[in-house]
PDB file of C-alpha atoms and ligand atoms in Angstrom:
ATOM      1  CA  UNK A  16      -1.773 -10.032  -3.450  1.00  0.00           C
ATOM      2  CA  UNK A  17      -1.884  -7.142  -0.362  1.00  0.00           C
ATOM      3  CA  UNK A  18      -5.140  -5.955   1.130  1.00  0.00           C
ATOM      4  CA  UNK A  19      -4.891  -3.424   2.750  1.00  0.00           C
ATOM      5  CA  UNK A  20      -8.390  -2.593   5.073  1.00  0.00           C
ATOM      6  CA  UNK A  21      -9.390   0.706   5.727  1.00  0.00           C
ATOM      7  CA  UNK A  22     -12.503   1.116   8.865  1.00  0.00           C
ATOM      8  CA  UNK A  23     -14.093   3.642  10.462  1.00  0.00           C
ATOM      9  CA  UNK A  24     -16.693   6.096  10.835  1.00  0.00           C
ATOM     10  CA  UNK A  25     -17.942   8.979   8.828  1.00  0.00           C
ATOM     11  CA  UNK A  26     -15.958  11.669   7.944  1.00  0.00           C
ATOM     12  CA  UNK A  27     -12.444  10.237   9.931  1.00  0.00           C
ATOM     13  CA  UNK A  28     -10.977  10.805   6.389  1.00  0.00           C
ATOM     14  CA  UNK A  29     -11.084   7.495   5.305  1.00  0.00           C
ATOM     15  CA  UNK A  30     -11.552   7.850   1.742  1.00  0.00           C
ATOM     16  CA  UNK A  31      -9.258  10.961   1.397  1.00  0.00           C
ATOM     17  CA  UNK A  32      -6.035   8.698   2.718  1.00  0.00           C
ATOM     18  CA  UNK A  33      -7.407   5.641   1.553  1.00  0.00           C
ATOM     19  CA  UNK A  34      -7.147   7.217  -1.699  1.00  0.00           C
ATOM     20  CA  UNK A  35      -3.641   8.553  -1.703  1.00  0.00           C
ATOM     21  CA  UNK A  36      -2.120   5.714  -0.111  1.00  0.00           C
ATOM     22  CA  UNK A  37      -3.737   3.610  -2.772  1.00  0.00           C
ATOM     23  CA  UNK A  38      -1.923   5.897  -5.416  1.00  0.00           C
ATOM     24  CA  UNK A  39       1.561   6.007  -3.139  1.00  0.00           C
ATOM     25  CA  UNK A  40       1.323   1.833  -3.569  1.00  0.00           C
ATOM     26  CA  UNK A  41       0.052   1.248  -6.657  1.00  0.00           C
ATOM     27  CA  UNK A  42      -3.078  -0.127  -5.712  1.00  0.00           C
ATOM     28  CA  UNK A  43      -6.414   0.179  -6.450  1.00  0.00           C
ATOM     29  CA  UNK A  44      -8.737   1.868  -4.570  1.00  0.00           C
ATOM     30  CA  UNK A  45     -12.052   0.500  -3.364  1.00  0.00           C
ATOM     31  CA  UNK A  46     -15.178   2.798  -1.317  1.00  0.00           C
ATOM     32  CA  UNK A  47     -17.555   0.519  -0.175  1.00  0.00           C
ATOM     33  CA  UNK A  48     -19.325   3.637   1.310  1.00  0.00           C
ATOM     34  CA  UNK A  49     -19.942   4.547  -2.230  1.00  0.00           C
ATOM     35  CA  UNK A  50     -22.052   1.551  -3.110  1.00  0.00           C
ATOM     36  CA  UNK A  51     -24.020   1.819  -0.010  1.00  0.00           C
ATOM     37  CA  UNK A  52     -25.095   5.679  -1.428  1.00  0.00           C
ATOM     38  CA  UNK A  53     -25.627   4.176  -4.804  1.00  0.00           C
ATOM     39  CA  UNK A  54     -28.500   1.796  -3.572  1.00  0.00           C
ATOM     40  CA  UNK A  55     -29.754   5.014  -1.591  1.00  0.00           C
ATOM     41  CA  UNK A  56     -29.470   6.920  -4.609  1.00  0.00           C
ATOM     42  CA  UNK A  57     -31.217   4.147  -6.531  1.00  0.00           C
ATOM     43  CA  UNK A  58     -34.203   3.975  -3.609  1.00  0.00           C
ATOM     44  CA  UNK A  59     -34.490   7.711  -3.666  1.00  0.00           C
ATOM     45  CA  UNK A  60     -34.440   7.494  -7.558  1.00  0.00           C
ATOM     46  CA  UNK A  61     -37.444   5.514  -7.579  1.00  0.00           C
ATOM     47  CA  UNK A  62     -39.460   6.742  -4.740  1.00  0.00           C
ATOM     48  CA  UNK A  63     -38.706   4.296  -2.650  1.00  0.00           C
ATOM     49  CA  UNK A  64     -38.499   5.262   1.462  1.00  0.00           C
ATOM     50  CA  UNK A  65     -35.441   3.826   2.733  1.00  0.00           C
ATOM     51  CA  UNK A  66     -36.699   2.851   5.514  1.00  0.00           C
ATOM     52  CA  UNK A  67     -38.996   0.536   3.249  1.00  0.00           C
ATOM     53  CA  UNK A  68     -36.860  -2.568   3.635  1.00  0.00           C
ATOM     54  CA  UNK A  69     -39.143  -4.823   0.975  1.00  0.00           C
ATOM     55  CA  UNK A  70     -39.473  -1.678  -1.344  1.00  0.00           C
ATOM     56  CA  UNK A  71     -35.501  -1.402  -1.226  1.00  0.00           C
ATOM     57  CA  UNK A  72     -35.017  -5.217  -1.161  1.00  0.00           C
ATOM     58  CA  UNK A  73     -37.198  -5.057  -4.599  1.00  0.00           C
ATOM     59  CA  UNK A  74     -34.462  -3.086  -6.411  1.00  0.00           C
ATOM     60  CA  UNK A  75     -31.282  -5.736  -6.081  1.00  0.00           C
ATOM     61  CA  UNK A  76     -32.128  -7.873  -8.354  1.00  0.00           C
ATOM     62  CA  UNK A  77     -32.181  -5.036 -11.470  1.00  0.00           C
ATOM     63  CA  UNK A  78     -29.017  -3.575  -9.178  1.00  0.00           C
ATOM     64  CA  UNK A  79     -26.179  -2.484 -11.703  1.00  0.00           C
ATOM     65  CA  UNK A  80     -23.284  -1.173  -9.870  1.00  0.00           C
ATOM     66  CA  UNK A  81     -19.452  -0.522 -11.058  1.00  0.00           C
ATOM     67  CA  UNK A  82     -16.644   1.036  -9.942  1.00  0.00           C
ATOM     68  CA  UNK A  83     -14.549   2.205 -12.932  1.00  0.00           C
ATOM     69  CA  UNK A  84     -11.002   3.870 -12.576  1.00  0.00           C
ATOM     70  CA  UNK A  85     -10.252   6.767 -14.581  1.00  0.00           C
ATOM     71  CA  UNK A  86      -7.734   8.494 -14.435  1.00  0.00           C
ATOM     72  CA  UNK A  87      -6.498   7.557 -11.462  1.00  0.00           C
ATOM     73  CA  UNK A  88      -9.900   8.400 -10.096  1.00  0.00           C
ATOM     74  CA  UNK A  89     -12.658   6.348  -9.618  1.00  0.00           C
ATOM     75  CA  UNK A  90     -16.132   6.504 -10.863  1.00  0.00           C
ATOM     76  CA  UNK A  91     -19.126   4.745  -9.314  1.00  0.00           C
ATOM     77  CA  UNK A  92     -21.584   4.253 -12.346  1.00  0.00           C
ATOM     78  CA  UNK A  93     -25.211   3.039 -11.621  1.00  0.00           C
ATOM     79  CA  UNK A  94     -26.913   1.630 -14.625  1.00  0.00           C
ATOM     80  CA  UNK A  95     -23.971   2.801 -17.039  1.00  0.00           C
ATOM     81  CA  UNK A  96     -24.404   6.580 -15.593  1.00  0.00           C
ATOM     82  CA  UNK A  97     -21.563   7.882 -13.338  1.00  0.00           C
ATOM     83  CA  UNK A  98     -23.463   9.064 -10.116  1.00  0.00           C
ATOM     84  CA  UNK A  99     -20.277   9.856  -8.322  1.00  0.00           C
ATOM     85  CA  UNK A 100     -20.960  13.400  -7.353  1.00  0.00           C
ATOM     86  CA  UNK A 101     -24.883  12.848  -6.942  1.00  0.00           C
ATOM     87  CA  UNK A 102     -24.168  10.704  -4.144  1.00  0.00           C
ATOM     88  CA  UNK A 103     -22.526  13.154  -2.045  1.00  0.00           C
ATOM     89  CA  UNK A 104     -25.111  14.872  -0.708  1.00  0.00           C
ATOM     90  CA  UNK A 105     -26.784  14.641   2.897  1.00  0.00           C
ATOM     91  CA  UNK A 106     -29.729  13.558   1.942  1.00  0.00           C
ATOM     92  CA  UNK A 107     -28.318  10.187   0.104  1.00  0.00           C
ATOM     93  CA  UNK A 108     -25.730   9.905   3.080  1.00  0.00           C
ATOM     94  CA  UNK A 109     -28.515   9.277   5.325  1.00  0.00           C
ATOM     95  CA  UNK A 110     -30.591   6.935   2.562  1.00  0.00           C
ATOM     96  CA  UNK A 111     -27.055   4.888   2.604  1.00  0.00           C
ATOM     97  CA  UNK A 112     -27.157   4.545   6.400  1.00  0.00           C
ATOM     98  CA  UNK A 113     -30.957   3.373   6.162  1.00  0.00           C
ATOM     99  CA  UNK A 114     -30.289   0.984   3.303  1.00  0.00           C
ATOM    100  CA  UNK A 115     -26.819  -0.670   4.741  1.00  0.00           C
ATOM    101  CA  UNK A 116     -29.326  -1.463   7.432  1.00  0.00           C
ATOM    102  CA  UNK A 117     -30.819  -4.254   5.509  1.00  0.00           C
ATOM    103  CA  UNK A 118     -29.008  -7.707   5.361  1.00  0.00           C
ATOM    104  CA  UNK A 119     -29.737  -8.759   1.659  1.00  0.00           C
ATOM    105  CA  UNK A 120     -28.185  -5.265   0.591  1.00  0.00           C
ATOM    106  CA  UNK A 121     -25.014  -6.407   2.563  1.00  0.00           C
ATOM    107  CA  UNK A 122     -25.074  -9.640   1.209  1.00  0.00           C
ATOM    108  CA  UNK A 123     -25.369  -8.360  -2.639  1.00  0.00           C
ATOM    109  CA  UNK A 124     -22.820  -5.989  -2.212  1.00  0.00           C
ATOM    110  CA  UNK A 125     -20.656  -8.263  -0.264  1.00  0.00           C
ATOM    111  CA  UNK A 126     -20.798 -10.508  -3.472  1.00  0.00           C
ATOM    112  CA  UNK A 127     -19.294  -6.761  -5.648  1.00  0.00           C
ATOM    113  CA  UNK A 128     -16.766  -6.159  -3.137  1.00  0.00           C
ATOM    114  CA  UNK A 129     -15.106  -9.437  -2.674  1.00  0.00           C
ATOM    115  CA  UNK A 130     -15.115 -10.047  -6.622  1.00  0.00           C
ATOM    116  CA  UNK A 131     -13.354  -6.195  -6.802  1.00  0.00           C
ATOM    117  CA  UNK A 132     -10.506  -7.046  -4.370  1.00  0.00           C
ATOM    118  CA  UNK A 133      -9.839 -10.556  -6.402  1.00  0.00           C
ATOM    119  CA  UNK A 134      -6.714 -10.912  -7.557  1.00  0.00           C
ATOM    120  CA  UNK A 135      -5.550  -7.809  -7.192  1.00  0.00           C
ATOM    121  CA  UNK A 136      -3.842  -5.487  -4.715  1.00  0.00           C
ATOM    122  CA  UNK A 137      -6.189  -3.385  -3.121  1.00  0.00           C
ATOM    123  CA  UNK A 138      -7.073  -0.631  -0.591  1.00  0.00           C
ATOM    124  CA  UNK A 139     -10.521  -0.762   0.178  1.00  0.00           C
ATOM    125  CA  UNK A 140     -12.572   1.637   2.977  1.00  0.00           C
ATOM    126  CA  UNK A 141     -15.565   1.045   4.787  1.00  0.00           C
ATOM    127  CA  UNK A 142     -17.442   0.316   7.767  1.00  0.00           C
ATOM    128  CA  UNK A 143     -16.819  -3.661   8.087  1.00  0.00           C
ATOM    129  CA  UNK A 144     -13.890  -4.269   5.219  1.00  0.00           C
ATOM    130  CA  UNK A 145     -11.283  -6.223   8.190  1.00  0.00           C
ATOM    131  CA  UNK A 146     -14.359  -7.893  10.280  1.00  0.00           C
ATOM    132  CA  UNK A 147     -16.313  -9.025   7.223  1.00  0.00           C
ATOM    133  CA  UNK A 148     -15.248  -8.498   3.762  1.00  0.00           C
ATOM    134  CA  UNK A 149     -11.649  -8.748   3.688  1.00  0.00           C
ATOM    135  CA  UNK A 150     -10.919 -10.303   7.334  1.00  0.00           C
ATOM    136  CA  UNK A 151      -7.622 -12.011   5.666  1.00  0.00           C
ATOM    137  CA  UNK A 152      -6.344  -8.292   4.985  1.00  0.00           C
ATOM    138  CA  UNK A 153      -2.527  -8.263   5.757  1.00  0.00           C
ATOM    139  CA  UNK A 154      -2.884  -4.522   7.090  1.00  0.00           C
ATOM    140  CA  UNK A 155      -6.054  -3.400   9.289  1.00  0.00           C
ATOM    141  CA  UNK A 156      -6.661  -0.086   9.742  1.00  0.00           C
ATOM    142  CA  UNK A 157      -9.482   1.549  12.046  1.00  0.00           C
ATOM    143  CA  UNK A 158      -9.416   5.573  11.698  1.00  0.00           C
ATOM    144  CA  UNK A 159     -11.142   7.993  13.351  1.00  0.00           C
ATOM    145  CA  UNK A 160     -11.611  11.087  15.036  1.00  0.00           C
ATOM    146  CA  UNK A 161     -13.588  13.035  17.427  1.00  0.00           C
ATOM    147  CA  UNK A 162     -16.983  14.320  16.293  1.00  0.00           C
ATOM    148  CA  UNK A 163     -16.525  17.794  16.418  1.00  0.00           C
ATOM    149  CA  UNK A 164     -13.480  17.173  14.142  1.00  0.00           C
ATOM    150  CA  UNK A 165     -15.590  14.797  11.714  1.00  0.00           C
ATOM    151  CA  UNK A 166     -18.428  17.495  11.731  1.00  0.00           C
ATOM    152  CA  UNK A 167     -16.042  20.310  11.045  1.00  0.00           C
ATOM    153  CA  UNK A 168     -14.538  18.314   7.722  1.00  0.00           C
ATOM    154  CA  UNK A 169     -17.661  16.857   6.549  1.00  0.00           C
ATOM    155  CA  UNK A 170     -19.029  20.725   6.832  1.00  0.00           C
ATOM    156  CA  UNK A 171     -15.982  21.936   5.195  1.00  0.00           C
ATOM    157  CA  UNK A 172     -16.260  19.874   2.362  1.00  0.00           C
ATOM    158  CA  UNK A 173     -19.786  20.513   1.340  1.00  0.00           C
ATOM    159  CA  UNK A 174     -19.448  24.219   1.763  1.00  0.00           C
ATOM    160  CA  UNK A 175     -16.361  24.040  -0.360  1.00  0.00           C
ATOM    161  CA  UNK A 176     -17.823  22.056  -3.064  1.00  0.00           C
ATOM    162  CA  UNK A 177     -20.819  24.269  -3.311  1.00  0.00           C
ATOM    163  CA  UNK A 178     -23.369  23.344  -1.087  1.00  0.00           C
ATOM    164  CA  UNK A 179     -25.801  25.017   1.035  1.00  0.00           C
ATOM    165  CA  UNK A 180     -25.310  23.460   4.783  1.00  0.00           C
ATOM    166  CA  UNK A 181     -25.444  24.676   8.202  1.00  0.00           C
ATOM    167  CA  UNK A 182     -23.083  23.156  10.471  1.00  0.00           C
ATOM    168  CA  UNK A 183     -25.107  21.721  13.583  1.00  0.00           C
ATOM    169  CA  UNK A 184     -27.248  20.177  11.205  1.00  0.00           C
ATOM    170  CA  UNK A 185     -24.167  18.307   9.551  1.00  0.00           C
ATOM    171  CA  UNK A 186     -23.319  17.348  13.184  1.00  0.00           C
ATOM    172  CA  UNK A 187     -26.453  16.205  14.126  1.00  0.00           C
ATOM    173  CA  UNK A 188     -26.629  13.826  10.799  1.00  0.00           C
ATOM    174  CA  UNK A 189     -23.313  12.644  11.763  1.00  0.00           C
ATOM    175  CA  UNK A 190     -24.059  11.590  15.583  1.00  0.00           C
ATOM    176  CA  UNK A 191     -27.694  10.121  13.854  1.00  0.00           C
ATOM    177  CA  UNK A 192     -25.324   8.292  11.724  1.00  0.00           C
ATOM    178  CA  UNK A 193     -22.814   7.243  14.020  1.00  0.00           C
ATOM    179  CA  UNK A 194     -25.489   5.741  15.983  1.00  0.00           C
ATOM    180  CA  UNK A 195     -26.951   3.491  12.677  1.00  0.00           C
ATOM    181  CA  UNK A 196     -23.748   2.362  12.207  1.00  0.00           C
ATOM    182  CA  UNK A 197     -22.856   1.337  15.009  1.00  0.00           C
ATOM    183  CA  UNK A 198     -25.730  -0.244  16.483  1.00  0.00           C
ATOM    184  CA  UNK A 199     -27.351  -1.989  13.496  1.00  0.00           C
ATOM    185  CA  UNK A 200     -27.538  -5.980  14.010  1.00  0.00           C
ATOM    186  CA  UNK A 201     -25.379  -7.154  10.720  1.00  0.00           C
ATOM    187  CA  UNK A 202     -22.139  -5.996  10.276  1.00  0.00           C
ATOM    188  CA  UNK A 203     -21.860  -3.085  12.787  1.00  0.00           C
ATOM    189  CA  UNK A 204     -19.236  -0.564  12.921  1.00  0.00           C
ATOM    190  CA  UNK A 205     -16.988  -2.145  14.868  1.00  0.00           C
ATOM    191  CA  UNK A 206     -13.017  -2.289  15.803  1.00  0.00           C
ATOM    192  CA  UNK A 207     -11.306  -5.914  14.219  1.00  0.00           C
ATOM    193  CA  UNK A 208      -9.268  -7.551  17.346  1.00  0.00           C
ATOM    194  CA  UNK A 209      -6.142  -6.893  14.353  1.00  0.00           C
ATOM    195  CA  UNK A 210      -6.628  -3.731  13.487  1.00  0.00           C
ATOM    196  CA  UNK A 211      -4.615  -0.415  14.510  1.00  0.00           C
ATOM    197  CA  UNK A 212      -6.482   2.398  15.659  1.00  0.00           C
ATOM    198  CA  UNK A 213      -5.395   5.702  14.418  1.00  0.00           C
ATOM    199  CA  UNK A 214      -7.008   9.087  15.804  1.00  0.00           C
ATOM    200  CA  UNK A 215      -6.897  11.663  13.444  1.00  0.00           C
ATOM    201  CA  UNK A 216      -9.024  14.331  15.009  1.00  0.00           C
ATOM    202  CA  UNK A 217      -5.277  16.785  16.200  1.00  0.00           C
ATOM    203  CA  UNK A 218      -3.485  15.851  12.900  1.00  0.00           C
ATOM    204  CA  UNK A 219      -3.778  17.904   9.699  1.00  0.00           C
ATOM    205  CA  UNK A 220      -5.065  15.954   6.299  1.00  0.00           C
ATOM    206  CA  UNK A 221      -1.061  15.711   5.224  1.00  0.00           C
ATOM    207  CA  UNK A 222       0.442  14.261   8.705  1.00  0.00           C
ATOM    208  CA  UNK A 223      -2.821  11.530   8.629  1.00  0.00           C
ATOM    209  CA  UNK A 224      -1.530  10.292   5.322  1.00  0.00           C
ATOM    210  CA  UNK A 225       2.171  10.890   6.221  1.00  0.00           C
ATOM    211  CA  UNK A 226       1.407   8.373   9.321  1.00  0.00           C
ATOM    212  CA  UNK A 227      -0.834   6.081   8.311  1.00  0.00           C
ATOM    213  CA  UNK A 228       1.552   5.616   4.752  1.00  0.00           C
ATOM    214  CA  UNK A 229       4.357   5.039   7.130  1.00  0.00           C
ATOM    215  CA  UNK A 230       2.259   2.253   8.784  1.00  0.00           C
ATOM    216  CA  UNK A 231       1.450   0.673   5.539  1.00  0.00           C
ATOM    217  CA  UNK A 232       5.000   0.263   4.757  1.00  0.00           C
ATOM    218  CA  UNK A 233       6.181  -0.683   7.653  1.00  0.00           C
ATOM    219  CA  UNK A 234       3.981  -3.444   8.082  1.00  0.00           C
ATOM    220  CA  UNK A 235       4.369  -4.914   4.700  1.00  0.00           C
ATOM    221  CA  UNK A 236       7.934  -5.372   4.816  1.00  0.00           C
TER     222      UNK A 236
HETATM  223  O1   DC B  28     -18.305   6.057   4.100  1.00  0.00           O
HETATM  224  P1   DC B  28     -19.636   6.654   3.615  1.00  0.00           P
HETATM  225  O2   DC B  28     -20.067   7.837   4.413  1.00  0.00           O
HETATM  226  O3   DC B  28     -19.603   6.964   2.151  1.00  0.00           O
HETATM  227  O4   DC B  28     -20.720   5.483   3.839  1.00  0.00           O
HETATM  228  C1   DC B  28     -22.094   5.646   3.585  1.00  0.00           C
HETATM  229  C2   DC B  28     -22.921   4.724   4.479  1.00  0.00           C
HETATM  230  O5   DC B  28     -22.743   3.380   4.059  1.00  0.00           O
HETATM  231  C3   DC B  28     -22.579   4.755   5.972  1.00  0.00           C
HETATM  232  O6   DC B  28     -23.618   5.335   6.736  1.00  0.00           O
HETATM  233  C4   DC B  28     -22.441   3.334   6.407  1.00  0.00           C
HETATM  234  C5   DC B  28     -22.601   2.512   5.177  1.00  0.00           C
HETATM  235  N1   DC B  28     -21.466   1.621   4.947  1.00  0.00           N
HETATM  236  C6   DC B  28     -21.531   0.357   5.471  1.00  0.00           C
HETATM  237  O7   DC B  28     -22.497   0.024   6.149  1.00  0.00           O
HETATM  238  N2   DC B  28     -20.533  -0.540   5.217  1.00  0.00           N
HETATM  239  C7   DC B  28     -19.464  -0.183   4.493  1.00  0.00           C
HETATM  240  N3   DC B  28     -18.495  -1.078   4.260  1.00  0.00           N
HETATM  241  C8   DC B  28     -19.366   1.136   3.965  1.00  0.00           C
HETATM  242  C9   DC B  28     -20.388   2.027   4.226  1.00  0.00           C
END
């Protein structure tokens, strides 16, 4: 079985390419990122501040999260309801940060993810996938891009799928979330001593899959 690990921060395009090259492979694809907004989506759901680490510790225990494909797409379903598109808003991107904060959330979604990539061949994104969930992956991959570039897409993205934003305020969530990420005690955001860094913020959506597919298969002959 291939795993192939897909890190980095928010908006480098991870889940776009993680997403095609899954499809170019055969694999299955795995966002961690979109548990993380289903526990914020959950919190939020409930009343529960995010920043309320007992209050969100509370709801694991009734947590039912599943990733179903369909398709060829994948659903995220949160108590048999697909939440897929509710999760994509700022407001739950920023309850994820807050919640992926909290080491017992890690730990019961470490438990999902593992049991996911089992037996199978996957491609799975996120923030820690080669330094903590899959650190045997074959293929480590950390993406990113400048800020400005991340902002720009993130913005770009909302806009086109119907949402109200202004653009410094996406920027300003994404340096505010740059900085949880990165600096949080468990599982920061964090290069793996294996993995290849690949900047995407001068390369167009099509030459970042084009290169980073060419990787892939290059390093699993
Ligand atoms: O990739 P994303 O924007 O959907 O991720 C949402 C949040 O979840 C992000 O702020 C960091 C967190 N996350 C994490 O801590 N670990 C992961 N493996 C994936 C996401």
């Amino acid at each position: 079985m291939t795993k192939v690990a897909i890190d980095g921060p928010a908006g480098a395009g991870k889940s776009t390419i993680s997403k095609k090259i899954a499809k170019e492979l055969g694999y299955v694809y795995i966002d961690t990122g979109a548990m993380y907004r289903t526990v914020g989506l959950k919190a939020c759901r409930e009343g529960i501040d995010t920043l309320d680490t007992k209050g969100v510790i509370s709801l694991l225990d009734s947590l039912d999260i599943d990733i179903v494909a369909s398709s060829g797409e994948q659903k995220i379903m949160l108590d048999g309801e697909d939440v897929s598109s509710l999760i994509r808003t700022p407001e739950i991107s920023m309850a994820a940060s807050n919640v992926s904060k909290i080491p017992e959330v890690r730990q019961a979604l470490l438990k999902i993810q593992r049991s996911l990539a089992n037996d199978k061949d996957v491609v799975m994104d996120g923030r820690d996938v080669a330094t903590c969930i899959l650190p045997d992956a074959e293929i480590k991959i950390f993406l990113t891009a400048s800020v400005d570039a991340r902002a720009k897409r993130r913005y770009d993205e909302l806009i086109a799928s119907g949402k109200e934003v202004n653009f410094d305020d996406v920027k300003n969530e994404m340096i505010q979330r740059d900085h949880n990420d990165s600096t949080r005690e468990v599982s920061p955001l964090k290069i793996d001593k294996d993995a290849t860094v690949i900047d995407t913020s001068d390369l167009s959506l099509e030459d970042s899959i084009n290169k980073i597919t060419e990787h892939v298969r290059n390093n699993l002959k």
